[in-house]
């Protein structure tokens, strides 16, 4: 990423008008080069730039860029104690991939990777995660455990439950969970989780939790998404929280949850997950490779598995390569 382009975005992030003369002086540009440079920068970052005669240049929508100091300050003492490392990248391929790389090199529990933009953001089952600059949340968190990777089968449900509760605490009414790893609002996708595990077969192991949460994404920025989606701003309206304050609130919940999961497993999170279950009692279909299995969603088991009432009786499914779809819509 061009450092001057990034500096220009930081200068314009407040949404106020900045004169061409001031920009030229600050960045060592000629007046003639200012518009060309700003336009190229806005296009590179996928942002709407407005030129106003006699006033200068501004972004159509202000940006609150991520700030490690503000995030740390907003954490409780317990949260700061659990947070061991906080990296913020203006541009990265994938926060999960970066944190898995750092984990292989010995990074400790509580390491966090955030990005303003991802060029290779990943969803579950290899899908692309659309990641425009500065308007959403792309966060990955590392936690280490002494036990085998097989004990982490319910971790996505624990994480989903605490995230739904955290959003409720912000005033976001009605977030729901789609097994095993999506947060929805009014049957539209609000956020997705990507959990990756590595380690010895009998332990120890480490888990990287990746969260992609739509915050202020516009229809144009989300045009490449192939399913109905929504954003936290649509949910909260004028009560929308700032990005740095939101990161701190979610990190507080996630750090505590991953720590507790290591001690108590999925059990303390199950009631919370079930309270947010989006499709409990509804007809659904499961996609397993080329197979399609239909039935009534009967909730989740004590191990986090999906329970499905079928014509052949109740069946149990683990997450793996299973994908759940409601029969009545195309929400993914």
Coordinates of C-alpha atoms in Angstrom, one line a residue:
X1 CA 0.0 0.0 0.0
X2 CA 1.3 3.4 -1.0
X3 CA 2.2 5.3 2.3
X4 CA 1.3 8.6 0.8
X5 CA -2.1 7.4 -0.2
X6 CA -2.7 6.1 3.3
X7 CA -1.7 9.4 4.7
X8 CA -4.1 11.2 2.4
X9 CA -6.9 9.0 3.6
X10 CA -6.0 9.7 7.2
X11 CA -6.1 13.4 6.4
X12 CA -9.6 13.2 4.8
X13 CA -11.0 10.7 7.2
X14 CA -12.8 13.4 9.3
X15 CA -15.2 14.0 6.5
X16 CA -14.5 17.8 6.5
X17 CA -13.4 19.8 3.5
X18 CA -9.6 20.2 3.0
X19 CA -8.3 22.8 0.6
X20 CA -6.2 21.8 -2.4
X21 CA -3.6 24.4 -1.3
X22 CA -3.3 22.8 2.1
X23 CA -3.1 19.3 0.7
X24 CA -0.5 20.4 -1.8
X25 CA 1.6 22.0 0.8
X26 CA 1.4 19.1 3.3
X27 CA 2.1 16.3 0.8
X28 CA 4.6 18.1 -1.5
X29 CA 2.3 18.1 -4.5
X30 CA 1.7 20.7 -7.1
X31 CA -1.8 22.2 -7.1
X32 CA -2.4 20.5 -10.5
X33 CA -1.5 17.1 -9.1
X34 CA -3.7 17.3 -6.1
X35 CA -7.0 16.3 -7.8
X36 CA -5.4 13.5 -9.8
X37 CA -3.6 12.1 -6.8
X38 CA -6.7 12.3 -4.6
X39 CA -8.9 10.7 -7.2
X40 CA -6.5 7.8 -7.8
X41 CA -6.3 7.3 -4.0
X42 CA -10.1 7.3 -3.5
X43 CA -10.4 4.7 -6.3
X44 CA -7.7 2.5 -4.8
X45 CA -9.4 2.5 -1.5
X46 CA -13.0 2.2 -2.9
X47 CA -14.1 5.5 -1.3
X48 CA -16.3 8.3 -2.6
X49 CA -14.4 11.6 -3.0
X50 CA -16.3 14.9 -3.3
X51 CA -14.7 18.1 -4.9
X52 CA -16.3 21.3 -3.9
X53 CA -15.4 24.5 -5.7
X54 CA -13.9 27.1 -3.3
X55 CA -13.9 24.6 -0.4
X56 CA -11.7 21.7 -1.4
X57 CA -12.0 18.0 -1.1
X58 CA -13.8 15.7 1.3
X59 CA -14.9 12.1 1.7
X60 CA -18.6 11.5 1.2
X61 CA -18.7 9.6 4.4
X62 CA -16.3 10.1 7.3
X63 CA -14.1 7.2 8.5
X64 CA -13.1 6.2 12.0
X65 CA -9.8 4.4 11.4
X66 CA -8.7 1.8 13.9
X67 CA -6.5 3.0 16.7
X68 CA -4.7 0.5 19.0
X69 CA -4.3 3.0 21.9
X70 CA -8.0 3.9 21.9
X71 CA -9.0 0.2 21.8
X72 CA -6.7 -0.7 24.7
X73 CA -7.9 2.3 26.8
X74 CA -11.5 1.1 26.3
X75 CA -10.8 -2.4 27.7
X76 CA -11.3 -3.3 31.3
X77 CA -8.2 -4.2 33.4
X78 CA -9.1 -7.9 32.9
X79 CA -9.4 -7.4 29.2
X80 CA -6.0 -5.7 28.9
X81 CA -4.5 -8.5 31.0
X82 CA -5.8 -11.1 28.5
X83 CA -4.8 -9.1 25.4
X84 CA -1.1 -9.8 24.7
X85 CA -0.7 -8.3 21.3
X86 CA -2.7 -6.0 19.1
X87 CA -1.6 -5.5 15.4
X88 CA -3.6 -3.2 13.0
X89 CA -2.9 -3.4 9.3
X90 CA -4.1 -0.9 6.8
X91 CA -4.1 -3.6 4.1
X92 CA -3.6 -7.4 4.5
X93 CA -4.4 -10.5 2.6
X94 CA -6.3 -12.2 5.5
X95 CA -6.2 -11.5 9.3
X96 CA -6.7 -15.2 10.0
X97 CA -3.9 -16.2 7.7
X98 CA -1.6 -13.7 9.3
X99 CA -2.5 -14.8 12.8
X100 CA -2.1 -18.5 11.9
X101 CA 1.4 -17.6 10.7
X102 CA 2.2 -15.8 13.9
X103 CA 0.8 -18.7 15.9
X104 CA 3.1 -21.1 14.2
X105 CA 6.0 -18.9 15.3
X106 CA 4.9 -19.0 19.0
X107 CA 2.6 -15.9 19.3
X108 CA 0.8 -16.1 22.7
X109 CA -2.8 -16.4 23.6
X110 CA -4.6 -13.1 23.3
X111 CA -2.8 -12.0 20.1
X112 CA -5.2 -10.0 17.9
X113 CA -4.9 -9.0 14.3
X114 CA -7.2 -6.3 12.8
X115 CA -7.3 -4.8 9.3
X116 CA -8.8 -1.8 7.6
X117 CA -9.1 -3.9 4.4
X118 CA -8.5 -7.5 3.3
X119 CA -7.6 -8.5 -0.2
X120 CA -8.0 -12.2 0.4
X121 CA -10.6 -12.3 3.2
X122 CA -12.0 -15.8 3.7
X123 CA -15.3 -17.1 4.8
X124 CA -16.2 -20.7 5.6
X125 CA -15.7 -23.4 3.0
X126 CA -13.3 -21.3 1.0
X127 CA -15.7 -18.5 0.2
X128 CA -14.5 -14.9 -0.3
X129 CA -15.3 -12.4 2.4
X130 CA -15.9 -9.0 0.9
X131 CA -13.7 -6.6 2.8
X132 CA -13.9 -2.9 1.7
X133 CA -11.6 -0.3 3.4
X134 CA -12.5 1.2 6.8
X135 CA -16.2 0.5 7.0
X136 CA -16.4 -3.0 8.5
X137 CA -14.7 -5.0 11.1
X138 CA -12.1 -7.7 10.2
X139 CA -10.7 -9.2 13.4
X140 CA -8.8 -12.4 14.3
X141 CA -7.9 -13.6 17.8
X142 CA -5.5 -16.4 18.9
X143 CA -6.0 -18.6 21.9
X144 CA -4.0 -21.6 23.0
X145 CA -5.3 -24.7 24.8
X146 CA -3.5 -27.6 26.5
X147 CA -6.0 -30.2 25.1
X148 CA -6.6 -31.9 21.7
X149 CA -8.1 -30.0 18.7
X150 CA -11.1 -32.3 18.9
X151 CA -12.2 -30.5 22.1
X152 CA -12.8 -27.3 20.1
X153 CA -15.8 -28.7 18.1
X154 CA -18.2 -26.3 20.0
X155 CA -16.0 -23.2 20.0
X156 CA -17.9 -21.6 17.1
X157 CA -21.1 -21.8 19.0
X158 CA -19.6 -20.3 22.2
X159 CA -18.1 -17.4 20.2
X160 CA -21.4 -16.8 18.3
X161 CA -23.4 -16.8 21.6
X162 CA -21.2 -14.2 23.3
X163 CA -21.1 -12.0 20.1
X164 CA -24.9 -12.1 19.9
X165 CA -25.2 -11.1 23.6
X166 CA -22.6 -8.3 23.1
X167 CA -24.6 -6.9 20.2
X168 CA -27.7 -7.1 22.3
X169 CA -25.9 -5.1 25.0
X170 CA -25.3 -2.3 22.4
X171 CA -29.0 -2.1 21.7
X172 CA -29.1 -4.2 18.6
X173 CA -32.4 -6.0 19.1
X174 CA -32.9 -9.4 17.5
X175 CA -29.5 -10.7 16.3
X176 CA -29.8 -14.5 15.6
X177 CA -27.5 -17.3 15.0
X178 CA -27.4 -19.7 12.1
X179 CA -25.5 -22.9 12.9
X180 CA -22.6 -23.2 13.2
X181 CA -21.1 -19.7 12.6
X182 CA -23.2 -16.9 11.2
X183 CA -24.9 -14.0 12.8
X184 CA -28.1 -12.8 11.2
X185 CA -30.6 -10.0 11.5
X186 CA -34.0 -10.4 10.0
X187 CA -32.7 -13.4 8.0
X188 CA -29.9 -11.3 6.5
X189 CA -26.2 -11.9 7.2
X190 CA -24.6 -9.5 9.6
X191 CA -21.4 -11.3 10.4
X192 CA -19.5 -14.5 9.9
X193 CA -17.0 -16.5 11.8
X194 CA -14.1 -18.5 10.5
X195 CA -12.4 -20.8 13.1
X196 CA -9.1 -22.5 12.3
X197 CA -7.3 -25.0 14.6
X198 CA -3.8 -26.4 14.5
X199 CA -1.8 -28.5 17.0
X200 CA -0.9 -32.0 18.1
X201 CA -3.5 -34.7 17.8
X202 CA -3.5 -35.2 21.6
X203 CA -2.7 -31.5 22.4
X204 CA -1.7 -28.9 22.9
X205 CA -3.5 -26.8 20.2
X206 CA -4.3 -23.3 19.2
X207 CA -7.4 -21.7 17.8
X208 CA -7.7 -18.6 15.6
X209 CA -11.2 -17.0 15.6
X210 CA -11.9 -14.8 12.6
X211 CA -14.8 -12.3 12.7
X212 CA -16.1 -10.3 9.8
X213 CA -18.8 -7.9 10.9
X214 CA -20.6 -5.5 8.5
X215 CA -20.7 -2.1 10.1
X216 CA -21.4 0.8 7.6
X217 CA -21.0 -0.9 4.2
X218 CA -22.9 0.7 1.4
X219 CA -24.9 -1.2 -1.2
X220 CA -22.1 -0.5 -3.8
X221 CA -19.4 -1.8 -1.5
X222 CA -21.4 -4.9 -0.8
X223 CA -22.5 -5.5 -4.4
X224 CA -20.2 -8.6 -4.8
X225 CA -21.9 -10.4 -1.9
X226 CA -24.1 -13.2 -3.3
X227 CA -26.6 -13.4 -0.5
X228 CA -28.9 -11.0 1.5
X229 CA -26.8 -9.0 4.0
X230 CA -27.3 -6.2 6.5
X231 CA -25.1 -4.0 8.7
X232 CA -24.8 -2.9 12.3
X233 CA -25.6 0.7 11.2
X234 CA -28.9 -0.5 9.8
X235 CA -29.7 -2.2 13.0
X236 CA -28.7 0.6 15.4
X237 CA -29.4 3.7 13.4
X238 CA -28.5 6.8 15.3
X239 CA -27.3 4.7 18.2
X240 CA -24.4 3.3 16.1
X241 CA -21.2 2.9 18.1
X242 CA -17.8 3.9 16.9
X243 CA -15.5 1.3 15.4
X244 CA -12.8 1.5 18.1
X245 CA -15.3 1.3 21.0
X246 CA -17.0 -1.6 19.2
X247 CA -13.7 -3.5 18.8
X248 CA -13.0 -3.0 22.5
X249 CA -16.5 -4.3 23.5
X250 CA -16.3 -7.3 21.3
X251 CA -12.7 -8.1 22.3
X252 CA -13.7 -7.9 26.0
X253 CA -16.4 -10.6 25.4
X254 CA -14.3 -12.8 23.1
X255 CA -11.2 -12.8 25.3
X256 CA -13.3 -13.8 28.4
X257 CA -15.2 -16.4 26.4
X258 CA -12.1 -18.2 25.0
X259 CA -10.5 -18.2 28.4
X260 CA -13.7 -19.7 29.9
X261 CA -14.1 -22.2 27.2
X262 CA -10.7 -23.6 28.1
X263 CA -11.9 -24.2 31.6
X264 CA -15.5 -25.2 31.1
X265 CA -16.0 -26.2 27.5
X266 CA -19.3 -25.4 25.6
X267 CA -21.7 -26.1 28.4
X268 CA -22.0 -22.6 29.9
X269 CA -22.7 -21.1 26.4
X270 CA -25.3 -23.5 25.2
X271 CA -28.4 -21.8 26.8
X272 CA -27.2 -18.5 25.3
X273 CA -26.8 -20.0 21.9
X274 CA -30.2 -21.6 21.9
X275 CA -31.8 -18.3 22.9
X276 CA -30.6 -16.9 19.6
X277 CA -31.1 -19.9 17.3
X278 CA -32.5 -18.5 14.0
X279 CA -34.2 -21.6 12.6
X280 CA -35.2 -23.7 15.6
X281 CA -38.3 -25.7 14.7
X282 CA -38.2 -24.7 11.0
X283 CA -37.8 -26.8 7.9
X284 CA -34.1 -26.7 6.7
X285 CA -31.9 -28.5 4.3
X286 CA -28.3 -29.5 4.9
X287 CA -25.8 -29.5 2.0
X288 CA -23.0 -32.1 2.5
X289 CA -21.0 -32.2 -0.7
X290 CA -23.5 -33.1 -3.4
X291 CA -26.0 -34.5 -0.9
X292 CA -29.0 -32.7 0.3
X293 CA -30.8 -33.8 3.5
X294 CA -34.0 -32.1 4.6
X295 CA -35.7 -32.1 8.0
X296 CA -36.9 -29.9 10.9
X297 CA -34.1 -28.1 12.8
X298 CA -34.3 -29.5 16.3
X299 CA -31.6 -27.4 18.0
X300 CA -28.1 -28.3 19.0
X301 CA -26.7 -31.1 21.1
X302 CA -24.5 -30.8 24.2
X303 CA -21.4 -31.0 21.9
X304 CA -22.6 -28.3 19.5
X305 CA -23.8 -30.7 16.8
X306 CA -26.9 -30.0 14.8
X307 CA -30.0 -32.1 15.6
X308 CA -32.3 -32.7 12.6
X309 CA -35.7 -34.5 12.6
X310 CA -35.9 -36.4 9.4
X311 CA -38.3 -38.9 7.9
X312 CA -35.8 -41.5 9.2
X313 CA -35.8 -40.1 12.7
X314 CA -33.5 -37.7 14.5
X315 CA -30.0 -37.4 13.1
X316 CA -26.9 -35.6 14.3
X317 CA -24.5 -33.6 12.2
X318 CA -21.1 -32.0 13.0
X319 CA -20.1 -28.7 11.4
X320 CA -17.2 -29.8 9.1
X321 CA -18.3 -29.4 5.5
X322 CA -22.0 -29.3 6.4
X323 CA -23.9 -26.2 5.3
X324 CA -27.4 -25.3 6.6
X325 CA -30.0 -23.6 4.5
X326 CA -33.6 -22.6 5.5
X327 CA -36.1 -24.1 3.0
X328 CA -38.0 -20.9 2.7
X329 CA -35.2 -18.5 1.6
X330 CA -31.8 -18.4 -0.1
X331 CA -30.0 -16.9 2.9
X332 CA -26.5 -18.5 3.2

